[in-house]
Short mmCIF file of C-alpha atoms and ligand atoms in Angstrom, two decimals:
data_model
loop_
_atom_site.label_atom_id
_atom_site.label_comp_id
_atom_site.label_asym_id
_atom_site.label_seq_id
_atom_site.Cartn_x
_atom_site.Cartn_y
_atom_site.Cartn_z
CA MET J 1 -15.74 -13.03 -43.20
CA LYS J 2 -13.93 -9.52 -43.53
CA SER J 3 -10.77 -9.23 -41.15
CA ALA J 4 -11.55 -7.14 -37.82
CA PHE J 5 -7.71 -6.21 -37.73
CA PRO J 6 -6.62 -6.03 -41.45
CA ASN J 7 -3.56 -4.02 -40.63
CA ILE J 8 -2.27 -6.46 -38.32
CA SER J 9 -0.39 -9.44 -38.99
CA SER J 10 0.50 -12.23 -36.77
CA ILE J 11 2.44 -10.71 -33.74
CA ALA J 12 6.15 -12.08 -33.95
CA TYR J 13 8.97 -12.35 -31.64
CA GLU J 14 11.69 -9.93 -32.58
CA GLY J 15 13.80 -9.78 -29.83
CA PRO J 16 14.84 -7.09 -27.08
CA GLN J 17 16.45 -4.64 -29.66
CA SER J 18 13.12 -4.22 -31.55
CA LYS J 19 11.23 -0.98 -31.64
CA ASN J 20 8.21 -2.50 -33.18
CA PRO J 21 5.63 -2.01 -30.79
CA LEU J 22 3.20 -4.88 -32.62
CA ALA J 23 6.22 -7.62 -31.78
CA PHE J 24 7.19 -9.30 -28.90
CA LYS J 25 10.74 -8.29 -27.30
CA HIS J 26 10.52 -11.15 -24.91
CA TYR J 27 8.02 -13.80 -25.35
CA ASN J 28 9.64 -16.36 -27.79
CA PRO J 29 7.28 -19.14 -27.76
CA GLU J 30 9.84 -21.59 -28.76
CA GLU J 31 12.57 -20.60 -26.14
CA ILE J 32 13.48 -23.24 -23.90
CA VAL J 33 13.49 -22.57 -20.20
CA GLU J 34 14.00 -25.38 -17.47
CA GLY J 35 13.18 -27.84 -19.99
CA LYS J 36 9.98 -26.42 -21.79
CA THR J 37 9.25 -23.91 -24.10
CA LEU J 38 8.00 -20.55 -23.13
CA ARG J 39 4.55 -21.61 -24.52
CA GLU J 40 4.24 -24.69 -22.70
CA HIS J 41 5.49 -22.70 -19.51
CA LEU J 42 3.06 -19.77 -19.58
CA ARG J 43 -0.21 -21.17 -21.40
CA PHE J 44 -1.70 -17.68 -21.80
CA ALA J 45 -5.14 -17.22 -22.09
CA VAL J 46 -7.50 -14.06 -23.52
CA VAL J 47 -10.58 -13.51 -21.47
CA TYR J 48 -13.93 -13.03 -23.49
CA TRP J 49 -15.48 -10.87 -21.01
CA HIS J 50 -13.06 -7.92 -20.93
CA THR J 51 -11.46 -8.29 -24.40
CA PHE J 52 -14.59 -8.91 -26.31
CA ARG J 53 -17.38 -7.51 -23.97
CA GLY J 54 -15.71 -4.97 -22.21
CA THR J 55 -17.37 -1.47 -22.96
CA GLY J 56 -15.17 1.01 -21.13
CA SER J 57 -18.56 2.12 -19.37
CA ASP J 58 -17.87 3.31 -15.51
CA PRO J 59 -20.36 4.22 -12.69
CA PHE J 60 -19.73 7.68 -14.22
CA GLY J 61 -20.00 7.51 -17.83
CA ALA J 62 -21.29 5.14 -20.90
CA GLY J 63 -18.86 2.89 -22.82
CA THR J 64 -16.28 4.22 -24.84
CA MET J 65 -14.82 1.24 -26.72
CA GLN J 66 -14.62 1.25 -30.63
CA ARG J 67 -15.52 -2.34 -31.68
CA PRO J 68 -16.38 -1.96 -35.40
CA TRP J 69 -17.59 -5.50 -35.82
CA ASP J 70 -20.06 -5.26 -32.99
CA ASP J 71 -23.49 -4.04 -34.01
CA GLY J 72 -24.31 -3.28 -30.44
CA SER J 73 -27.26 -5.71 -30.46
CA ASN J 74 -27.82 -8.70 -28.13
CA SER J 75 -28.59 -11.11 -31.50
CA VAL J 76 -27.29 -14.37 -31.72
CA LYS J 77 -25.90 -13.53 -35.08
CA ASN J 78 -23.97 -10.60 -33.41
CA ALA J 79 -22.54 -13.02 -30.80
CA GLN J 80 -21.58 -15.57 -33.68
CA LYS J 81 -19.76 -13.15 -35.34
CA ARG J 82 -17.80 -11.61 -32.40
CA ALA J 83 -16.88 -15.00 -31.80
CA ARG J 84 -14.91 -15.18 -35.11
CA VAL J 85 -13.35 -11.74 -34.68
CA ALA J 86 -12.42 -12.96 -31.15
CA PHE J 87 -10.64 -15.98 -32.59
CA GLU J 88 -9.03 -13.87 -35.34
CA PHE J 89 -7.50 -11.82 -32.33
CA ILE J 90 -6.07 -14.75 -30.59
CA GLN J 91 -4.67 -16.47 -33.25
CA LYS J 92 -2.97 -13.18 -34.52
CA LEU J 93 -1.69 -12.66 -30.75
CA GLY J 94 -0.28 -15.99 -30.52
CA ALA J 95 -2.11 -16.98 -27.25
CA PRO J 96 -2.86 -20.80 -27.01
CA TYR J 97 -6.12 -20.60 -25.07
CA TYR J 98 -9.21 -18.61 -23.92
CA CYS J 99 -11.73 -18.31 -21.37
CA TRP J 100 -15.21 -17.30 -21.00
CA HIS J 101 -18.31 -16.83 -18.73
CA ASP J 102 -21.50 -18.46 -20.59
CA ARG J 103 -23.23 -14.98 -20.76
CA ASP J 104 -20.14 -13.45 -22.46
CA VAL J 105 -20.27 -15.43 -25.51
CA ALA J 106 -24.07 -15.97 -26.06
CA PRO J 107 -27.23 -13.45 -25.07
CA GLU J 108 -29.03 -14.53 -22.15
CA GLY J 109 -32.73 -15.20 -23.23
CA LYS J 110 -36.45 -14.84 -21.43
CA THR J 111 -35.94 -18.34 -19.93
CA LEU J 112 -33.41 -20.73 -19.10
CA ALA J 113 -34.18 -22.98 -22.14
CA GLU J 114 -33.93 -19.96 -24.27
CA SER J 115 -30.60 -19.17 -23.21
CA ASN J 116 -29.39 -22.44 -23.32
CA LYS J 117 -30.37 -22.47 -26.94
CA ASN J 118 -28.38 -19.47 -27.50
CA PHE J 119 -25.42 -20.80 -26.20
CA ASP J 120 -25.43 -23.70 -28.16
CA ALA J 121 -25.61 -21.77 -31.28
CA VAL J 122 -22.41 -19.77 -30.33
CA ALA J 123 -20.76 -22.71 -28.89
CA GLU J 124 -21.02 -24.30 -32.27
CA VAL J 125 -18.96 -21.33 -33.62
CA LEU J 126 -16.49 -21.54 -30.84
CA GLN J 127 -16.15 -25.21 -31.73
CA GLU J 128 -15.42 -24.46 -35.51
CA GLU J 129 -13.03 -21.63 -34.63
CA GLN J 130 -11.18 -23.65 -31.73
CA GLU J 131 -10.53 -26.17 -34.74
CA ARG J 132 -9.54 -23.75 -37.56
CA THR J 133 -7.08 -22.05 -35.09
CA GLY J 134 -5.84 -24.57 -32.31
CA VAL J 135 -6.95 -22.16 -29.78
CA LYS J 136 -8.09 -24.06 -26.76
CA LEU J 137 -10.40 -23.28 -23.80
CA LEU J 138 -8.50 -22.96 -20.64
CA TRP J 139 -11.65 -22.55 -18.52
CA GLY J 140 -15.22 -21.93 -18.80
CA THR J 141 -17.48 -20.46 -15.75
CA ALA J 142 -20.83 -19.26 -15.56
CA ASN J 143 -21.95 -15.78 -14.94
CA LEU J 144 -24.00 -16.08 -11.87
CA PHE J 145 -24.02 -12.32 -10.68
CA SER J 146 -24.73 -9.90 -13.41
CA ASN J 147 -28.41 -10.89 -13.71
CA PRO J 148 -30.66 -8.94 -11.02
CA ARG J 149 -31.97 -12.25 -9.95
CA PHE J 150 -28.73 -12.78 -8.35
CA VAL J 151 -29.21 -9.44 -5.97
CA HIS J 152 -29.09 -11.55 -2.89
CA GLY J 153 -26.58 -14.22 -4.06
CA ALA J 154 -26.61 -17.49 -6.49
CA SER J 155 -26.16 -20.43 -4.18
CA THR J 156 -26.07 -18.55 -1.10
CA SER J 157 -29.38 -16.58 -2.19
CA CYS J 158 -32.07 -16.43 0.67
CA ASN J 159 -34.21 -17.88 -1.97
CA ALA J 160 -34.20 -21.40 -2.97
CA ASP J 161 -35.16 -21.10 -6.81
CA VAL J 162 -32.34 -18.81 -7.13
CA PHE J 163 -30.21 -21.33 -5.89
CA ALA J 164 -32.17 -23.82 -8.41
CA PHE J 165 -31.48 -21.48 -11.24
CA ALA J 166 -27.77 -20.90 -10.42
CA ALA J 167 -27.32 -24.77 -10.06
CA ALA J 168 -28.87 -25.31 -13.65
CA GLN J 169 -26.79 -22.84 -15.23
CA VAL J 170 -23.69 -24.42 -13.84
CA LYS J 171 -24.69 -27.71 -15.24
CA LYS J 172 -25.12 -26.35 -18.68
CA ALA J 173 -22.01 -23.99 -18.48
CA MET J 174 -19.90 -27.31 -17.53
CA GLU J 175 -21.64 -29.19 -20.18
CA VAL J 176 -20.39 -26.92 -22.87
CA THR J 177 -16.89 -26.58 -21.09
CA HIS J 178 -16.39 -30.32 -21.98
CA GLU J 179 -18.14 -30.55 -25.10
CA LEU J 180 -15.34 -27.60 -26.00
CA GLY J 181 -12.34 -29.70 -24.59
CA GLY J 182 -12.14 -27.29 -21.71
CA GLU J 183 -9.23 -28.21 -19.46
CA GLY J 184 -10.51 -26.61 -16.31
CA TYR J 185 -13.85 -24.82 -14.67
CA THR J 186 -13.73 -21.95 -12.31
CA PHE J 187 -16.22 -21.07 -9.57
CA TRP J 188 -15.84 -17.42 -8.41
CA GLY J 189 -18.42 -16.37 -6.28
CA GLY J 190 -19.33 -13.02 -7.37
CA ARG J 191 -22.10 -12.41 -5.14
CA GLU J 192 -21.57 -15.30 -2.61
CA GLY J 193 -21.19 -13.11 0.41
CA TYR J 194 -23.31 -10.55 2.19
CA MET J 195 -23.77 -6.77 2.55
CA THR J 196 -24.89 -6.66 5.99
CA LEU J 197 -24.91 -9.74 8.34
CA LEU J 198 -28.08 -8.05 9.98
CA ASN J 199 -30.12 -10.22 7.04
CA THR J 200 -27.77 -13.27 6.63
CA ASP J 201 -27.71 -16.56 8.15
CA MET J 202 -24.10 -17.13 7.41
CA LYS J 203 -23.84 -20.73 8.24
CA ARG J 204 -26.67 -21.80 6.16
CA GLU J 205 -25.32 -19.75 2.96
CA GLN J 206 -22.06 -21.53 3.54
CA GLU J 207 -23.51 -24.67 3.63
CA HIS J 208 -25.55 -24.16 0.32
CA LEU J 209 -22.33 -22.70 -1.21
CA ALA J 210 -20.61 -26.29 -0.40
CA LYS J 211 -23.73 -27.83 -1.97
CA LEU J 212 -23.77 -26.47 -5.06
CA LEU J 213 -19.70 -27.40 -5.34
CA HIS J 214 -20.76 -30.95 -4.19
CA LEU J 215 -23.66 -31.34 -7.16
CA ALA J 216 -20.95 -30.02 -9.33
CA VAL J 217 -18.18 -32.43 -8.55
CA GLY J 218 -20.81 -35.33 -8.68
CA TYR J 219 -21.99 -34.01 -11.98
CA LYS J 220 -18.51 -33.77 -13.59
CA LYS J 221 -17.95 -37.42 -12.52
CA GLN J 222 -21.52 -38.30 -14.44
CA ILE J 223 -20.62 -36.71 -17.77
CA GLY J 224 -16.79 -37.68 -17.76
CA PHE J 225 -15.41 -34.08 -17.43
CA LYS J 226 -11.78 -34.44 -16.77
CA GLY J 227 -10.94 -30.75 -16.40
CA GLN J 228 -9.56 -29.04 -13.08
CA PHE J 229 -12.22 -27.56 -11.15
CA TYR J 230 -10.89 -23.92 -9.54
CA ILE J 231 -12.17 -21.66 -7.04
CA GLU J 232 -11.10 -17.96 -7.54
CA PRO J 233 -10.55 -16.03 -4.21
CA LYS J 234 -11.72 -12.49 -3.92
CA PRO J 235 -12.50 -10.51 -0.75
CA LYS J 236 -15.25 -7.83 -1.59
CA GLU J 237 -16.54 -6.25 -4.70
CA PRO J 238 -19.47 -6.46 -5.72
CA THR J 239 -20.03 -7.74 -1.95
CA LYS J 240 -19.18 -6.23 1.09
CA HIS J 241 -17.56 -9.51 2.31
CA GLN J 242 -17.42 -12.89 0.00
CA TYR J 243 -17.05 -16.17 1.71
CA ASP J 244 -14.11 -17.04 -0.72
CA SER J 245 -12.24 -13.70 0.57
CA ASP J 246 -8.66 -15.11 0.09
CA ALA J 247 -6.55 -18.27 -0.55
CA ALA J 248 -6.68 -19.45 3.00
CA ALA J 249 -10.14 -18.72 3.90
CA CYS J 250 -10.96 -20.96 0.22
CA LEU J 251 -8.88 -23.79 1.72
CA ASN J 252 -10.41 -23.91 4.82
CA PHE J 253 -13.87 -23.85 3.37
CA LEU J 254 -12.76 -26.57 0.96
CA ARG J 255 -11.53 -28.71 3.95
CA GLU J 256 -14.58 -28.03 6.05
CA TYR J 257 -16.96 -29.21 3.63
CA ASP J 258 -14.71 -32.17 2.27
CA LEU J 259 -14.32 -30.58 -0.90
CA LEU J 260 -10.45 -30.09 -0.97
CA PRO J 261 -9.39 -33.16 -3.21
CA HIS J 262 -11.68 -31.86 -6.29
CA PHE J 263 -10.38 -28.14 -6.40
CA LYS J 264 -7.41 -26.07 -7.06
CA LEU J 265 -7.26 -21.94 -6.66
CA ASN J 266 -7.23 -19.53 -9.33
CA ILE J 267 -5.10 -16.94 -7.92
CA GLU J 268 -5.93 -13.14 -8.91
CA THR J 269 -3.30 -10.43 -8.30
CA ASN J 270 -5.91 -7.72 -8.08
CA HIS J 271 -7.85 -9.80 -5.75
CA ALA J 272 -4.71 -10.75 -3.38
CA THR J 273 -3.95 -7.07 -3.00
CA LEU J 274 -7.70 -6.07 -2.18
CA ALA J 275 -7.57 -8.70 0.48
CA GLY J 276 -4.50 -7.00 1.85
CA HIS J 277 -1.79 -9.68 0.66
CA THR J 278 0.61 -9.67 -1.95
CA MET J 279 0.41 -12.20 -5.04
CA GLN J 280 3.23 -14.14 -3.75
CA HIS J 281 1.68 -14.47 -0.42
CA GLU J 282 -1.30 -16.10 -2.04
CA LEU J 283 0.34 -17.97 -4.45
CA GLU J 284 2.58 -19.84 -1.33
CA THR J 285 -0.68 -20.06 0.31
CA ALA J 286 -2.05 -22.05 -2.15
CA GLY J 287 1.19 -23.83 -3.08
CA ALA J 288 1.79 -25.11 0.46
CA ALA J 289 -1.45 -26.91 0.30
CA GLY J 290 -0.72 -28.36 -3.13
CA ALA J 291 -3.80 -26.28 -4.60
CA LEU J 292 -2.26 -23.97 -6.94
CA GLY J 293 -3.91 -24.58 -9.93
CA SER J 294 -4.18 -21.11 -12.12
CA ILE J 295 -3.69 -17.80 -12.16
CA ASP J 296 -5.67 -14.36 -13.25
CA ALA J 297 -2.85 -12.27 -14.45
CA ASN J 298 -3.84 -8.72 -14.00
CA THR J 299 -2.75 -5.82 -11.53
CA GLY J 300 -4.53 -3.19 -9.29
CA ASP J 301 -3.51 0.31 -9.01
CA GLU J 302 -1.51 0.79 -5.34
CA LEU J 303 -3.75 3.99 -5.04
CA LEU J 304 -7.10 2.81 -6.11
CA GLY J 305 -9.03 0.17 -3.71
CA TRP J 306 -10.96 -1.54 -6.32
CA ASP J 307 -10.53 -4.12 -8.58
CA THR J 308 -8.92 -2.04 -11.61
CA ASP J 309 -8.02 -5.23 -13.20
CA GLN J 310 -4.94 -3.80 -15.60
CA PHE J 311 -2.49 -5.52 -17.60
CA PRO J 312 0.51 -6.58 -15.62
CA THR J 313 3.80 -5.01 -16.65
CA ASN J 314 5.83 -4.88 -13.29
CA ILE J 315 8.70 -7.30 -13.73
CA TYR J 316 9.09 -7.63 -9.91
CA LEU J 317 5.39 -8.86 -10.04
CA THR J 318 5.84 -11.24 -12.63
CA THR J 319 9.13 -12.85 -11.22
CA TYR J 320 7.66 -13.15 -7.81
CA THR J 321 4.76 -14.82 -9.61
CA MET J 322 6.92 -16.97 -11.69
CA LEU J 323 9.28 -17.73 -8.86
CA SER J 324 6.08 -19.54 -6.77
CA VAL J 325 4.78 -21.21 -9.74
CA LEU J 326 8.10 -22.59 -10.96
CA LYS J 327 8.53 -23.47 -7.23
CA TYR J 328 5.26 -25.60 -7.04
CA GLY J 329 6.04 -27.17 -10.32
CA GLY J 330 4.46 -25.06 -12.96
CA PHE J 331 1.06 -25.10 -14.37
CA THR J 332 -0.45 -28.17 -15.35
CA THR J 333 -4.15 -27.62 -16.45
CA GLY J 334 -3.81 -23.93 -15.29
CA GLY J 335 -2.00 -21.01 -17.08
CA VAL J 336 -1.49 -17.39 -17.27
CA ASN J 337 -4.89 -15.75 -17.87
CA PHE J 338 -5.36 -12.33 -18.55
CA ASP J 339 -8.33 -11.06 -16.41
CA ALA J 340 -7.53 -7.67 -17.48
CA LYS J 341 -8.89 -4.87 -19.42
CA VAL J 342 -7.66 -1.82 -21.50
CA ARG J 343 -8.32 1.62 -19.85
CA ARG J 344 -11.42 3.21 -20.64
CA GLU J 345 -9.04 5.95 -22.36
CA SER J 346 -7.85 3.04 -24.62
CA PHE J 347 -10.77 2.77 -26.73
CA GLU J 348 -9.27 1.69 -30.06
CA PRO J 349 -8.81 -2.05 -31.06
CA ILE J 350 -5.29 -1.78 -31.51
CA ASP J 351 -4.93 -1.24 -27.79
CA LEU J 352 -6.14 -4.81 -27.39
CA PHE J 353 -3.09 -5.82 -29.07
CA TYR J 354 -0.54 -3.40 -27.17
CA ALA J 355 -2.18 -4.85 -23.70
CA HIS J 356 -1.73 -7.90 -24.39
CA ILE J 357 1.62 -8.04 -25.96
CA GLY J 358 2.87 -6.09 -22.90
CA GLY J 359 1.53 -8.52 -20.49
CA MET J 360 2.77 -11.50 -22.54
CA ASP J 361 6.25 -10.03 -22.57
CA ALA J 362 6.25 -8.90 -18.91
CA PHE J 363 5.50 -12.66 -18.36
CA ALA J 364 8.34 -13.93 -20.42
CA ARG J 365 10.63 -11.87 -18.59
CA GLY J 366 9.40 -12.77 -14.99
CA LEU J 367 9.86 -16.52 -16.16
CA LYS J 368 13.26 -16.17 -17.51
CA ILE J 369 14.32 -13.80 -14.68
CA ALA J 370 12.79 -16.71 -12.14
CA ALA J 371 14.50 -19.27 -13.77
CA ALA J 372 18.11 -17.58 -13.73
CA ILE J 373 17.61 -16.93 -9.97
CA ARG J 374 16.84 -20.72 -9.38
CA LYS J 375 19.91 -21.54 -11.50
CA ASP J 376 21.86 -19.08 -9.64
CA GLY J 377 20.89 -21.06 -6.55
CA ARG J 378 21.99 -18.30 -3.79
CA LEU J 379 18.44 -17.40 -2.80
CA ALA J 380 17.21 -21.13 -2.26
CA GLU J 381 20.35 -21.71 -0.34
CA PHE J 382 20.09 -18.83 1.86
CA VAL J 383 16.50 -19.95 2.77
CA LYS J 384 17.95 -23.64 3.12
CA GLN J 385 20.53 -22.47 5.52
CA ARG J 386 18.43 -20.28 7.58
CA TYR J 387 16.33 -23.35 8.60
CA ALA J 388 19.51 -25.59 9.00
CA SER J 389 19.04 -26.27 12.74
CA TRP J 390 15.80 -28.11 11.95
CA ASP J 391 17.94 -30.75 10.09
CA THR J 392 19.76 -32.17 13.03
CA GLY J 393 19.83 -32.61 16.44
CA ILE J 394 16.89 -31.18 18.59
CA GLY J 395 15.17 -29.28 15.40
CA ALA J 396 15.06 -33.14 13.57
CA LYS J 397 13.71 -34.57 16.69
CA ILE J 398 10.88 -32.03 17.02
CA GLU J 399 10.03 -32.25 13.40
CA SER J 400 9.75 -35.94 13.16
CA GLY J 401 7.65 -35.84 16.37
CA LYS J 402 10.27 -37.75 18.61
CA ALA J 403 10.67 -35.40 21.16
CA SER J 404 8.35 -35.00 24.01
CA LEU J 405 7.58 -31.58 25.83
CA LYS J 406 9.72 -33.08 28.93
CA GLU J 407 12.73 -34.01 26.32
CA ILE J 408 12.48 -30.66 24.79
CA GLU J 409 12.41 -28.90 28.28
CA ALA J 410 15.75 -30.97 29.50
CA TYR J 411 17.38 -29.76 26.47
CA ILE J 412 16.77 -26.20 26.74
CA LEU J 413 17.62 -26.21 30.61
CA LYS J 414 20.85 -27.60 29.84
CA GLN J 415 21.39 -24.74 27.13
CA GLY J 416 20.42 -22.21 29.40
CA GLU J 417 19.76 -19.30 26.86
CA VAL J 418 19.54 -19.11 23.21
CA THR J 419 20.87 -16.75 20.45
CA PRO J 420 18.90 -16.31 17.16
CA ASN J 421 22.67 -15.69 15.64
CA THR J 422 21.95 -15.04 11.79
CA SER J 423 20.54 -12.05 10.38
CA GLY J 424 17.39 -12.11 8.25
CA ARG J 425 19.68 -10.12 5.63
CA GLN J 426 16.27 -8.70 3.78
CA GLU J 427 18.64 -6.08 2.13
CA TYR J 428 21.21 -8.48 0.99
CA LEU J 429 18.34 -10.45 -0.59
CA GLU J 430 16.78 -7.71 -2.29
CA ASN J 431 19.91 -6.65 -3.76
CA LEU J 432 20.21 -10.18 -5.10
CA ILE J 433 16.86 -10.04 -6.74
CA ASN J 434 18.30 -6.73 -8.43
CA GLU J 435 21.26 -8.29 -10.20
CA PHE J 436 18.71 -10.45 -11.93
CA ILE J 437 16.17 -7.72 -12.94
C1 LIG R 1 -13.99 -10.68 -11.09
C2 LIG R 1 -13.46 -12.20 -11.33
C3 LIG R 1 -13.94 -12.85 -12.36
C4 LIG R 1 -13.64 -14.17 -12.58
C5 LIG R 1 -14.51 -15.15 -13.43
O1 LIG R 1 -13.33 -9.63 -10.37
O2 LIG R 1 -11.98 -11.91 -11.46
O3 LIG R 1 -13.80 -12.14 -13.63
O4 LIG R 1 -12.46 -14.30 -13.02
O5 LIG R 1 -15.88 -15.06 -13.04
NI1 LIG R 2 -10.76 -13.20 -12.21
NI1 LIG R 3 -11.21 -9.93 -10.61
#
């Protein structure tokens, strides 16, 4: 097949002095940080949906993307050709992973059987290309939100047949993920929520969502799929409210329905900010529960209130993200998945390279800065000292559950009054972070 990017060779690491826009300045995949290479730490993934299916259309206008390899048709042949182009891109970029929805890679047919046949025909090409390039599948997922049948939700639809369709689609997407050696499988509840509570039986809908996840857990065992299941929190868009609204809501949902041992969270930056949180907050919430699995690396625009899915270039963001990721032991099955799209105005194929190179460099810097902050140790020591009163005396007794309320009262009656006599030192700590950036 003719090359889709004939003027671009493999993107190489040239170091911080390089002025070459098609080179990495900070992402040297072989560089070792905290005992692992950058490649092993970051586990970069390219998303199929934005990068190879994004048209640049918005509510006010048609697509703008120039994708000369794509004939614009919905044929299986075009999808197969596109898959080869995708792998040429991912290989030249040097990302070790990719991710897809079932309907990104293959066209939907008139029936589920036809869709599954199309999916298999493209999956064959994906398999070949994975073998040829060594690029692996980070996770697969089913698109349970685009087709009009999901207008009232997928597993949370008021219509049981729609639930059944969604479940059958998940079954197939899990099978293909398994066949392609996927390291994970993600559930993002695109339309699992409501537009108005006037027509919604919320309890029943949530029970149905849990039912689908239990069915998937059972089927996973049955087919011997060892990949990690993820839930991806998002508060709104397309619905007014989604049941998987943020990390805390997801954890509560998983606990309530006895699903927590089977799932981790896939935290997306732009979803965190839509929920009114920082990415760091969401990562800490997931990490504290032992459920930090993977990240969808993007960023929103502070002035816009929707999921703009921009490529991350903010070094503070990547630093705080990697501080939390390292704190909870790094990625195992997960990775840094660029769920991000080039702007509608960035319509040339080469923009796909610039976007990913920028994101990868930003994360490489964030990782190295985070590791330097950890090595320096002052930040961690400050936090440790801040809680020192819990390490001995009454604090240790309370933490270990050895102090009764009566004993605690006696202790404080003897003290008379207490003074929280240490400063929070936010400004000092912000300056400390800036020493490394
Ligand atoms: C949409 C989500 C979606 C998931 C996969 O906002 O981020 O792209 O990552 O279904
Ligand atoms: Ni996402
Ligand atoms: Ni998103």
